[in-house]
Amino acid sequence: MSHSAEGAMDRLFVAVHLPSEVSSRIQEWADKLAEHVNFKKWVHPQDYHITLQFLGDTPTHRIEELTKGLQQVAGEHKPFKLGIQDAGVFGTSSSPRILWTGVGGDLNALAHLQQSVVSKMQSFGFAPEDRPYRPHITIARKFQGNQKFSLDEIGRGPDPIQWSVQELVLFRTNLQSIPMYETVGVARL
């Protein structure tokens, strides 16, 4: 499968990647949960991330210019602290689409960074999403239990842990692979 082929497309998104000690903290919690809460797909720990912007199908040859654009954005931002906190779901509360861990810490810095990414990507022709930005870390998708799902079962989420955000990552989605997301560009703050 040649990625240099004319017209080759990649599903891309911009995100904050989690350091391994943060991912393992979430994974411990998710593993305990998976024993009694049934979701169709649990996210691979190396795939945990906080999406800043989903770009979708993009010509592979644009990865380099997008990475340069992200490096310009990153250069205008200082590293900042985030943490994991709480847990919740998207979708109906009794049968959620997505189980997530929440993000705490310097959310203003995160929102500011996300805005900068969006306006930079707009200059490359990517339209901003029209929904408000809600930072989260997806843990599992598509509840499929026999009983109704209850938020009480999942408790407070993983034990809190903080880290310093030092970079933006441009990820490519490889749907058949595990882990599924591959770093194709990095921009240091």
mmCIF file with all atom_site columns, C-alpha atoms in Angstrom:
data_model
loop_
_atom_site.group_PDB
_atom_site.id
_atom_site.type_symbol
_atom_site.label_atom_id
_atom_site.label_alt_id
_atom_site.label_comp_id
_atom_site.label_asym_id
_atom_site.label_entity_id
_atom_site.label_seq_id
_atom_site.pdbx_PDB_ins_code
_atom_site.Cartn_x
_atom_site.Cartn_y
_atom_site.Cartn_z
_atom_site.occupancy
_atom_site.B_iso_or_equiv
_atom_site.pdbx_formal_charge
_atom_site.auth_seq_id
_atom_site.auth_comp_id
_atom_site.auth_asym_id
_atom_site.auth_atom_id
_atom_site.pdbx_PDB_model_num
ATOM 1   C CA . MET A 1 1   ? 0.000   0.000  0.000  1.00 0.00 ? 1   MET A CA 1
ATOM 2   C CA . SER A 1 2   ? 1.874   3.058  -1.218 1.00 0.00 ? 2   SER A CA 1
ATOM 3   C CA . HIS A 1 3   ? 1.196   6.287  0.625  1.00 0.00 ? 3   HIS A CA 1
ATOM 4   C CA . SER A 1 4   ? 2.950   8.349  -2.029 1.00 0.00 ? 4   SER A CA 1
ATOM 5   C CA . ALA A 1 5   ? 0.373   7.436  -4.659 1.00 0.00 ? 5   ALA A CA 1
ATOM 6   C CA . GLU A 1 6   ? -1.279  10.395 -6.356 1.00 0.00 ? 6   GLU A CA 1
ATOM 7   C CA . GLY A 1 7   ? -4.626  11.028 -4.782 1.00 0.00 ? 7   GLY A CA 1
ATOM 8   C CA . ALA A 1 8   ? -3.826  9.056  -1.619 1.00 0.00 ? 8   ALA A CA 1
ATOM 9   C CA . MET A 1 9   ? -5.988  10.238 1.281  1.00 0.00 ? 9   MET A CA 1
ATOM 10  C CA . ASP A 1 10  ? -5.551  10.021 5.032  1.00 0.00 ? 10  ASP A CA 1
ATOM 11  C CA . ARG A 1 11  ? -8.016  10.598 7.854  1.00 0.00 ? 11  ARG A CA 1
ATOM 12  C CA . LEU A 1 12  ? -6.255  13.193 9.959  1.00 0.00 ? 12  LEU A CA 1
ATOM 13  C CA . PHE A 1 13  ? -6.878  14.976 13.238 1.00 0.00 ? 13  PHE A CA 1
ATOM 14  C CA . VAL A 1 14  ? -4.960  17.316 15.528 1.00 0.00 ? 14  VAL A CA 1
ATOM 15  C CA . ALA A 1 15  ? -4.687  16.349 19.180 1.00 0.00 ? 15  ALA A CA 1
ATOM 16  C CA . VAL A 1 16  ? -2.865  16.501 22.477 1.00 0.00 ? 16  VAL A CA 1
ATOM 17  C CA . HIS A 1 17  ? -1.318  13.101 23.123 1.00 0.00 ? 17  HIS A CA 1
ATOM 18  C CA . LEU A 1 18  ? -1.157  11.734 26.680 1.00 0.00 ? 18  LEU A CA 1
ATOM 19  C CA . PRO A 1 19  ? 2.105   10.734 28.353 1.00 0.00 ? 19  PRO A CA 1
ATOM 20  C CA . SER A 1 20  ? 2.322   7.012  29.109 1.00 0.00 ? 20  SER A CA 1
ATOM 21  C CA . GLU A 1 21  ? 1.930   7.404  32.882 1.00 0.00 ? 21  GLU A CA 1
ATOM 22  C CA . VAL A 1 22  ? -1.372  9.210  32.297 1.00 0.00 ? 22  VAL A CA 1
ATOM 23  C CA . SER A 1 23  ? -2.547  6.589  29.801 1.00 0.00 ? 23  SER A CA 1
ATOM 24  C CA . SER A 1 24  ? -1.717  3.756  32.193 1.00 0.00 ? 24  SER A CA 1
ATOM 25  C CA . ARG A 1 25  ? -3.626  5.487  34.985 1.00 0.00 ? 25  ARG A CA 1
ATOM 26  C CA . ILE A 1 26  ? -6.699  5.628  32.731 1.00 0.00 ? 26  ILE A CA 1
ATOM 27  C CA . GLN A 1 27  ? -6.128  2.083  31.500 1.00 0.00 ? 27  GLN A CA 1
ATOM 28  C CA . GLU A 1 28  ? -6.139  0.666  35.051 1.00 0.00 ? 28  GLU A CA 1
ATOM 29  C CA . TRP A 1 29  ? -9.511  2.296  35.608 1.00 0.00 ? 29  TRP A CA 1
ATOM 30  C CA . ALA A 1 30  ? -10.876 1.175  32.218 1.00 0.00 ? 30  ALA A CA 1
ATOM 31  C CA . ASP A 1 31  ? -9.746  -2.431 32.771 1.00 0.00 ? 31  ASP A CA 1
ATOM 32  C CA . LYS A 1 32  ? -11.582 -2.630 36.118 1.00 0.00 ? 32  LYS A CA 1
ATOM 33  C CA . LEU A 1 33  ? -14.634 -1.101 34.503 1.00 0.00 ? 33  LEU A CA 1
ATOM 34  C CA . ALA A 1 34  ? -14.589 -3.457 31.517 1.00 0.00 ? 34  ALA A CA 1
ATOM 35  C CA . GLU A 1 35  ? -15.132 -6.388 33.883 1.00 0.00 ? 35  GLU A CA 1
ATOM 36  C CA . HIS A 1 36  ? -18.714 -5.292 34.506 1.00 0.00 ? 36  HIS A CA 1
ATOM 37  C CA . VAL A 1 37  ? -19.592 -2.572 31.979 1.00 0.00 ? 37  VAL A CA 1
ATOM 38  C CA . ASN A 1 38  ? -20.041 -3.729 28.411 1.00 0.00 ? 38  ASN A CA 1
ATOM 39  C CA . PHE A 1 39  ? -18.956 -1.436 25.547 1.00 0.00 ? 39  PHE A CA 1
ATOM 40  C CA . LYS A 1 40  ? -18.434 -2.652 21.996 1.00 0.00 ? 40  LYS A CA 1
ATOM 41  C CA . LYS A 1 41  ? -14.985 -1.097 21.678 1.00 0.00 ? 41  LYS A CA 1
ATOM 42  C CA . TRP A 1 42  ? -12.475 -0.062 24.326 1.00 0.00 ? 42  TRP A CA 1
ATOM 43  C CA . VAL A 1 43  ? -9.898  2.415  23.078 1.00 0.00 ? 43  VAL A CA 1
ATOM 44  C CA . HIS A 1 44  ? -6.303  1.165  23.044 1.00 0.00 ? 44  HIS A CA 1
ATOM 45  C CA . PRO A 1 45  ? -4.316  3.035  25.748 1.00 0.00 ? 45  PRO A CA 1
ATOM 46  C CA . GLN A 1 46  ? -1.820  4.313  23.153 1.00 0.00 ? 46  GLN A CA 1
ATOM 47  C CA . ASP A 1 47  ? -4.777  5.884  21.357 1.00 0.00 ? 47  ASP A CA 1
ATOM 48  C CA . TYR A 1 48  ? -5.986  8.007  24.292 1.00 0.00 ? 48  TYR A CA 1
ATOM 49  C CA . HIS A 1 49  ? -5.862  11.673 23.288 1.00 0.00 ? 49  HIS A CA 1
ATOM 50  C CA . ILE A 1 50  ? -7.642  15.014 23.519 1.00 0.00 ? 50  ILE A CA 1
ATOM 51  C CA . THR A 1 51  ? -8.856  16.015 20.062 1.00 0.00 ? 51  THR A CA 1
ATOM 52  C CA . LEU A 1 52  ? -8.272  19.652 19.142 1.00 0.00 ? 52  LEU A CA 1
ATOM 53  C CA . GLN A 1 53  ? -9.662  19.421 15.613 1.00 0.00 ? 53  GLN A CA 1
ATOM 54  C CA . PHE A 1 54  ? -10.832 16.630 13.336 1.00 0.00 ? 54  PHE A CA 1
ATOM 55  C CA . LEU A 1 55  ? -9.644  17.278 9.776  1.00 0.00 ? 55  LEU A CA 1
ATOM 56  C CA . GLY A 1 56  ? -11.070 14.204 8.064  1.00 0.00 ? 56  GLY A CA 1
ATOM 57  C CA . ASP A 1 57  ? -9.977  12.831 4.692  1.00 0.00 ? 57  ASP A CA 1
ATOM 58  C CA . THR A 1 58  ? -7.003  14.852 3.527  1.00 0.00 ? 58  THR A CA 1
ATOM 59  C CA . PRO A 1 59  ? -4.563  14.321 0.661  1.00 0.00 ? 59  PRO A CA 1
ATOM 60  C CA . THR A 1 60  ? -1.477  12.602 2.104  1.00 0.00 ? 60  THR A CA 1
ATOM 61  C CA . HIS A 1 61  ? 0.838   15.068 0.386  1.00 0.00 ? 61  HIS A CA 1
ATOM 62  C CA . ARG A 1 62  ? -0.541  17.883 2.570  1.00 0.00 ? 62  ARG A CA 1
ATOM 63  C CA . ILE A 1 63  ? 0.742   16.369 5.838  1.00 0.00 ? 63  ILE A CA 1
ATOM 64  C CA . GLU A 1 64  ? 4.006   18.300 5.628  1.00 0.00 ? 64  GLU A CA 1
ATOM 65  C CA . GLU A 1 65  ? 2.426   21.740 5.137  1.00 0.00 ? 65  GLU A CA 1
ATOM 66  C CA . LEU A 1 66  ? -0.172  21.065 7.835  1.00 0.00 ? 66  LEU A CA 1
ATOM 67  C CA . THR A 1 67  ? 2.600   20.079 10.249 1.00 0.00 ? 67  THR A CA 1
ATOM 68  C CA . LYS A 1 68  ? 4.452   23.330 9.455  1.00 0.00 ? 68  LYS A CA 1
ATOM 69  C CA . GLY A 1 69  ? 1.252   25.258 10.100 1.00 0.00 ? 69  GLY A CA 1
ATOM 70  C CA . LEU A 1 70  ? 0.834   23.513 13.451 1.00 0.00 ? 70  LEU A CA 1
ATOM 71  C CA . GLN A 1 71  ? 4.457   24.279 14.306 1.00 0.00 ? 71  GLN A CA 1
ATOM 72  C CA . GLN A 1 72  ? 3.730   27.977 13.758 1.00 0.00 ? 72  GLN A CA 1
ATOM 73  C CA . VAL A 1 73  ? 0.723   27.731 16.088 1.00 0.00 ? 73  VAL A CA 1
ATOM 74  C CA . ALA A 1 74  ? 2.673   25.784 18.721 1.00 0.00 ? 74  ALA A CA 1
ATOM 75  C CA . GLY A 1 75  ? 5.448   28.380 18.631 1.00 0.00 ? 75  GLY A CA 1
ATOM 76  C CA . GLU A 1 76  ? 2.977   31.001 19.868 1.00 0.00 ? 76  GLU A CA 1
ATOM 77  C CA . HIS A 1 77  ? 1.899   28.962 22.917 1.00 0.00 ? 77  HIS A CA 1
ATOM 78  C CA . LYS A 1 78  ? 3.695   28.025 26.108 1.00 0.00 ? 78  LYS A CA 1
ATOM 79  C CA . PRO A 1 79  ? 3.456   24.562 27.687 1.00 0.00 ? 79  PRO A CA 1
ATOM 80  C CA . PHE A 1 80  ? 0.630   24.289 30.222 1.00 0.00 ? 80  PHE A CA 1
ATOM 81  C CA . LYS A 1 81  ? -0.720  21.788 32.752 1.00 0.00 ? 81  LYS A CA 1
ATOM 82  C CA . LEU A 1 82  ? -3.724  19.537 32.245 1.00 0.00 ? 82  LEU A CA 1
ATOM 83  C CA . GLY A 1 83  ? -5.099  16.734 34.376 1.00 0.00 ? 83  GLY A CA 1
ATOM 84  C CA . ILE A 1 84  ? -7.658  13.979 34.114 1.00 0.00 ? 84  ILE A CA 1
ATOM 85  C CA . GLN A 1 85  ? -10.757 14.251 36.231 1.00 0.00 ? 85  GLN A CA 1
ATOM 86  C CA . ASP A 1 86  ? -14.214 12.716 36.408 1.00 0.00 ? 86  ASP A CA 1
ATOM 87  C CA . ALA A 1 87  ? -15.894 10.604 33.787 1.00 0.00 ? 87  ALA A CA 1
ATOM 88  C CA . GLY A 1 88  ? -19.064 10.896 31.766 1.00 0.00 ? 88  GLY A CA 1
ATOM 89  C CA . VAL A 1 89  ? -20.849 9.855  28.608 1.00 0.00 ? 89  VAL A CA 1
ATOM 90  C CA . PHE A 1 90  ? -22.110 11.282 25.328 1.00 0.00 ? 90  PHE A CA 1
ATOM 91  C CA . GLY A 1 91  ? -25.416 10.030 23.938 1.00 0.00 ? 91  GLY A CA 1
ATOM 92  C CA . THR A 1 92  ? -28.399 8.736  25.894 1.00 0.00 ? 92  THR A CA 1
ATOM 93  C CA . SER A 1 93  ? -27.558 8.167  29.536 1.00 0.00 ? 93  SER A CA 1
ATOM 94  C CA . SER A 1 94  ? -28.994 4.639  29.571 1.00 0.00 ? 94  SER A CA 1
ATOM 95  C CA . SER A 1 95  ? -27.188 3.504  26.402 1.00 0.00 ? 95  SER A CA 1
ATOM 96  C CA . PRO A 1 96  ? -24.315 5.910  25.672 1.00 0.00 ? 96  PRO A CA 1
ATOM 97  C CA . ARG A 1 97  ? -22.357 6.233  22.436 1.00 0.00 ? 97  ARG A CA 1
ATOM 98  C CA . ILE A 1 98  ? -19.153 7.243  24.190 1.00 0.00 ? 98  ILE A CA 1
ATOM 99  C CA . LEU A 1 99  ? -17.614 6.859  27.623 1.00 0.00 ? 99  LEU A CA 1
ATOM 100 C CA . TRP A 1 100 ? -15.027 9.532  28.402 1.00 0.00 ? 100 TRP A CA 1
ATOM 101 C CA . THR A 1 101 ? -12.670 10.842 31.031 1.00 0.00 ? 101 THR A CA 1
ATOM 102 C CA . GLY A 1 102 ? -12.834 14.561 31.631 1.00 0.00 ? 102 GLY A CA 1
ATOM 103 C CA . VAL A 1 103 ? -9.999  17.044 31.416 1.00 0.00 ? 103 VAL A CA 1
ATOM 104 C CA . GLY A 1 104 ? -9.074  19.552 34.115 1.00 0.00 ? 104 GLY A CA 1
ATOM 105 C CA . GLY A 1 105 ? -6.189  21.915 34.729 1.00 0.00 ? 105 GLY A CA 1
ATOM 106 C CA . ASP A 1 106 ? -5.519  24.999 32.627 1.00 0.00 ? 106 ASP A CA 1
ATOM 107 C CA . LEU A 1 107 ? -8.606  24.755 30.421 1.00 0.00 ? 107 LEU A CA 1
ATOM 108 C CA . ASN A 1 108 ? -8.226  28.374 29.309 1.00 0.00 ? 108 ASN A CA 1
ATOM 109 C CA . ALA A 1 109 ? -4.832  27.595 27.805 1.00 0.00 ? 109 ALA A CA 1
ATOM 110 C CA . LEU A 1 110 ? -6.320  24.508 26.145 1.00 0.00 ? 110 LEU A CA 1
ATOM 111 C CA . ALA A 1 111 ? -9.261  26.469 24.698 1.00 0.00 ? 111 ALA A CA 1
ATOM 112 C CA . HIS A 1 112 ? -6.895  29.157 23.446 1.00 0.00 ? 112 HIS A CA 1
ATOM 113 C CA . LEU A 1 113 ? -4.661  26.547 21.790 1.00 0.00 ? 113 LEU A CA 1
ATOM 114 C CA . GLN A 1 114 ? -7.683  24.852 20.228 1.00 0.00 ? 114 GLN A CA 1
ATOM 115 C CA . GLN A 1 115 ? -8.918  28.183 18.819 1.00 0.00 ? 115 GLN A CA 1
ATOM 116 C CA . SER A 1 116 ? -5.479  28.879 17.324 1.00 0.00 ? 116 SER A CA 1
ATOM 117 C CA . VAL A 1 117 ? -5.390  25.437 15.703 1.00 0.00 ? 117 VAL A CA 1
ATOM 118 C CA . VAL A 1 118 ? -8.862  25.933 14.248 1.00 0.00 ? 118 VAL A CA 1
ATOM 119 C CA . SER A 1 119 ? -8.094  29.340 12.751 1.00 0.00 ? 119 SER A CA 1
ATOM 120 C CA . LYS A 1 120 ? -4.770  28.107 11.328 1.00 0.00 ? 120 LYS A CA 1
ATOM 121 C CA . MET A 1 121 ? -6.454  25.058 9.799  1.00 0.00 ? 121 MET A CA 1
ATOM 122 C CA . GLN A 1 122 ? -9.175  27.299 8.392  1.00 0.00 ? 122 GLN A CA 1
ATOM 123 C CA . SER A 1 123 ? -6.470  29.046 6.385  1.00 0.00 ? 123 SER A CA 1
ATOM 124 C CA . PHE A 1 124 ? -5.681  25.612 4.892  1.00 0.00 ? 124 PHE A CA 1
ATOM 125 C CA . GLY A 1 125 ? -9.342  25.164 3.917  1.00 0.00 ? 125 GLY A CA 1
ATOM 126 C CA . PHE A 1 126 ? -10.647 23.130 6.887  1.00 0.00 ? 126 PHE A CA 1
ATOM 127 C CA . ALA A 1 127 ? -13.989 24.431 8.146  1.00 0.00 ? 127 ALA A CA 1
ATOM 128 C CA . PRO A 1 128 ? -14.393 24.750 11.933 1.00 0.00 ? 128 PRO A CA 1
ATOM 129 C CA . GLU A 1 129 ? -17.007 22.537 13.581 1.00 0.00 ? 129 GLU A CA 1
ATOM 130 C CA . ASP A 1 130 ? -20.136 24.407 14.519 1.00 0.00 ? 130 ASP A CA 1
ATOM 131 C CA . ARG A 1 131 ? -20.484 22.768 17.932 1.00 0.00 ? 131 ARG A CA 1
ATOM 132 C CA . PRO A 1 132 ? -18.823 24.107 21.072 1.00 0.00 ? 132 PRO A CA 1
ATOM 133 C CA . TYR A 1 133 ? -15.467 22.582 21.967 1.00 0.00 ? 133 TYR A CA 1
ATOM 134 C CA . ARG A 1 134 ? -15.713 19.980 24.759 1.00 0.00 ? 134 ARG A CA 1
ATOM 135 C CA . PRO A 1 135 ? -12.323 18.543 25.652 1.00 0.00 ? 135 PRO A CA 1
ATOM 136 C CA . HIS A 1 136 ? -12.477 14.882 26.706 1.00 0.00 ? 136 HIS A CA 1
ATOM 137 C CA . ILE A 1 137 ? -10.606 11.602 26.362 1.00 0.00 ? 137 ILE A CA 1
ATOM 138 C CA . THR A 1 138 ? -12.643 8.842  24.720 1.00 0.00 ? 138 THR A CA 1
ATOM 139 C CA . ILE A 1 139 ? -12.306 5.544  26.625 1.00 0.00 ? 139 ILE A CA 1
ATOM 140 C CA . ALA A 1 140 ? -14.952 3.312  25.039 1.00 0.00 ? 140 ALA A CA 1
ATOM 141 C CA . ARG A 1 141 ? -17.584 3.392  22.311 1.00 0.00 ? 141 ARG A CA 1
ATOM 142 C CA . LYS A 1 142 ? -21.109 1.953  21.866 1.00 0.00 ? 142 LYS A CA 1
ATOM 143 C CA . PHE A 1 143 ? -22.570 0.626  25.087 1.00 0.00 ? 143 PHE A CA 1
ATOM 144 C CA . GLN A 1 144 ? -24.073 -2.813 24.561 1.00 0.00 ? 144 GLN A CA 1
ATOM 145 C CA . GLY A 1 145 ? -25.014 -4.095 27.996 1.00 0.00 ? 145 GLY A CA 1
ATOM 146 C CA . ASN A 1 146 ? -28.211 -5.976 28.784 1.00 0.00 ? 146 ASN A CA 1
ATOM 147 C CA . GLN A 1 147 ? -29.075 -3.726 31.697 1.00 0.00 ? 147 GLN A CA 1
ATOM 148 C CA . LYS A 1 148 ? -29.329 0.000  31.218 1.00 0.00 ? 148 LYS A CA 1
ATOM 149 C CA . PHE A 1 149 ? -26.115 1.881  31.648 1.00 0.00 ? 149 PHE A CA 1
ATOM 150 C CA . SER A 1 150 ? -25.787 3.899  34.844 1.00 0.00 ? 150 SER A CA 1
ATOM 151 C CA . LEU A 1 151 ? -23.227 6.602  35.523 1.00 0.00 ? 151 LEU A CA 1
ATOM 152 C CA . ASP A 1 152 ? -23.078 5.443  39.142 1.00 0.00 ? 152 ASP A CA 1
ATOM 153 C CA . GLU A 1 153 ? -21.359 2.265  37.985 1.00 0.00 ? 153 GLU A CA 1
ATOM 154 C CA . ILE A 1 154 ? -18.385 4.087  36.609 1.00 0.00 ? 154 ILE A CA 1
ATOM 155 C CA . GLY A 1 155 ? -17.681 6.092  39.728 1.00 0.00 ? 155 GLY A CA 1
ATOM 156 C CA . ARG A 1 156 ? -15.570 9.215  39.695 1.00 0.00 ? 156 ARG A CA 1
ATOM 157 C CA . GLY A 1 157 ? -13.236 8.280  36.898 1.00 0.00 ? 157 GLY A CA 1
ATOM 158 C CA . PRO A 1 158 ? -9.527  7.455  37.128 1.00 0.00 ? 158 PRO A CA 1
ATOM 159 C CA . ASP A 1 159 ? -7.379  8.772  39.983 1.00 0.00 ? 159 ASP A CA 1
ATOM 160 C CA . PRO A 1 160 ? -6.395  12.333 39.067 1.00 0.00 ? 160 PRO A CA 1
ATOM 161 C CA . ILE A 1 161 ? -2.949  12.898 37.582 1.00 0.00 ? 161 ILE A CA 1
ATOM 162 C CA . GLN A 1 162 ? -1.465  16.020 35.975 1.00 0.00 ? 162 GLN A CA 1
ATOM 163 C CA . TRP A 1 163 ? 0.962   16.487 33.137 1.00 0.00 ? 163 TRP A CA 1
ATOM 164 C CA . SER A 1 164 ? 2.518   19.267 31.145 1.00 0.00 ? 164 SER A CA 1
ATOM 165 C CA . VAL A 1 165 ? 1.330   19.677 27.543 1.00 0.00 ? 165 VAL A CA 1
ATOM 166 C CA . GLN A 1 166 ? 4.475   20.191 25.467 1.00 0.00 ? 166 GLN A CA 1
ATOM 167 C CA . GLU A 1 167 ? 3.336   19.455 21.928 1.00 0.00 ? 167 GLU A CA 1
ATOM 168 C CA . LEU A 1 168 ? 0.580   19.154 19.374 1.00 0.00 ? 168 LEU A CA 1
ATOM 169 C CA . VAL A 1 169 ? 0.318   16.001 17.315 1.00 0.00 ? 169 VAL A CA 1
ATOM 170 C CA . LEU A 1 170 ? -1.077  15.425 13.831 1.00 0.00 ? 170 LEU A CA 1
ATOM 171 C CA . PHE A 1 171 ? -2.502  11.896 13.838 1.00 0.00 ? 171 PHE A CA 1
ATOM 172 C CA . ARG A 1 172 ? -3.422  9.589  10.985 1.00 0.00 ? 172 ARG A CA 1
ATOM 173 C CA . THR A 1 173 ? -6.197  7.035  11.572 1.00 0.00 ? 173 THR A CA 1
ATOM 174 C CA . ASN A 1 174 ? -5.385  3.495  10.432 1.00 0.00 ? 174 ASN A CA 1
ATOM 175 C CA . LEU A 1 175 ? -8.756  1.814  10.892 1.00 0.00 ? 175 LEU A CA 1
ATOM 176 C CA . GLN A 1 176 ? -7.534  -1.786 10.744 1.00 0.00 ? 176 GLN A CA 1
ATOM 177 C CA . SER A 1 177 ? -4.550  -1.328 13.060 1.00 0.00 ? 177 SER A CA 1
ATOM 178 C CA . ILE A 1 178 ? -4.170  -1.594 16.830 1.00 0.00 ? 178 ILE A CA 1
ATOM 179 C CA . PRO A 1 179 ? -3.274  0.956  18.094 1.00 0.00 ? 179 PRO A CA 1
ATOM 180 C CA . MET A 1 180 ? -5.215  2.877  15.469 1.00 0.00 ? 180 MET A CA 1
ATOM 181 C CA . TYR A 1 181 ? -3.602  6.310  15.516 1.00 0.00 ? 181 TYR A CA 1
ATOM 182 C CA . GLU A 1 182 ? -0.206  7.015  14.028 1.00 0.00 ? 182 GLU A CA 1
ATOM 183 C CA . THR A 1 183 ? 1.753   10.218 14.627 1.00 0.00 ? 183 THR A CA 1
ATOM 184 C CA . VAL A 1 184 ? 2.532   11.856 11.269 1.00 0.00 ? 184 VAL A CA 1
ATOM 185 C CA . GLY A 1 185 ? 3.499   15.318 12.516 1.00 0.00 ? 185 GLY A CA 1
ATOM 186 C CA . VAL A 1 186 ? 4.645   16.892 15.808 1.00 0.00 ? 186 VAL A CA 1
ATOM 187 C CA . ALA A 1 187 ? 4.708   20.560 16.838 1.00 0.00 ? 187 ALA A CA 1
ATOM 188 C CA . ARG A 1 188 ? 6.454   21.566 20.087 1.00 0.00 ? 188 ARG A CA 1
ATOM 189 C CA . LEU A 1 189 ? 4.990   24.301 22.247 1.00 0.00 ? 189 LEU A CA 1
#
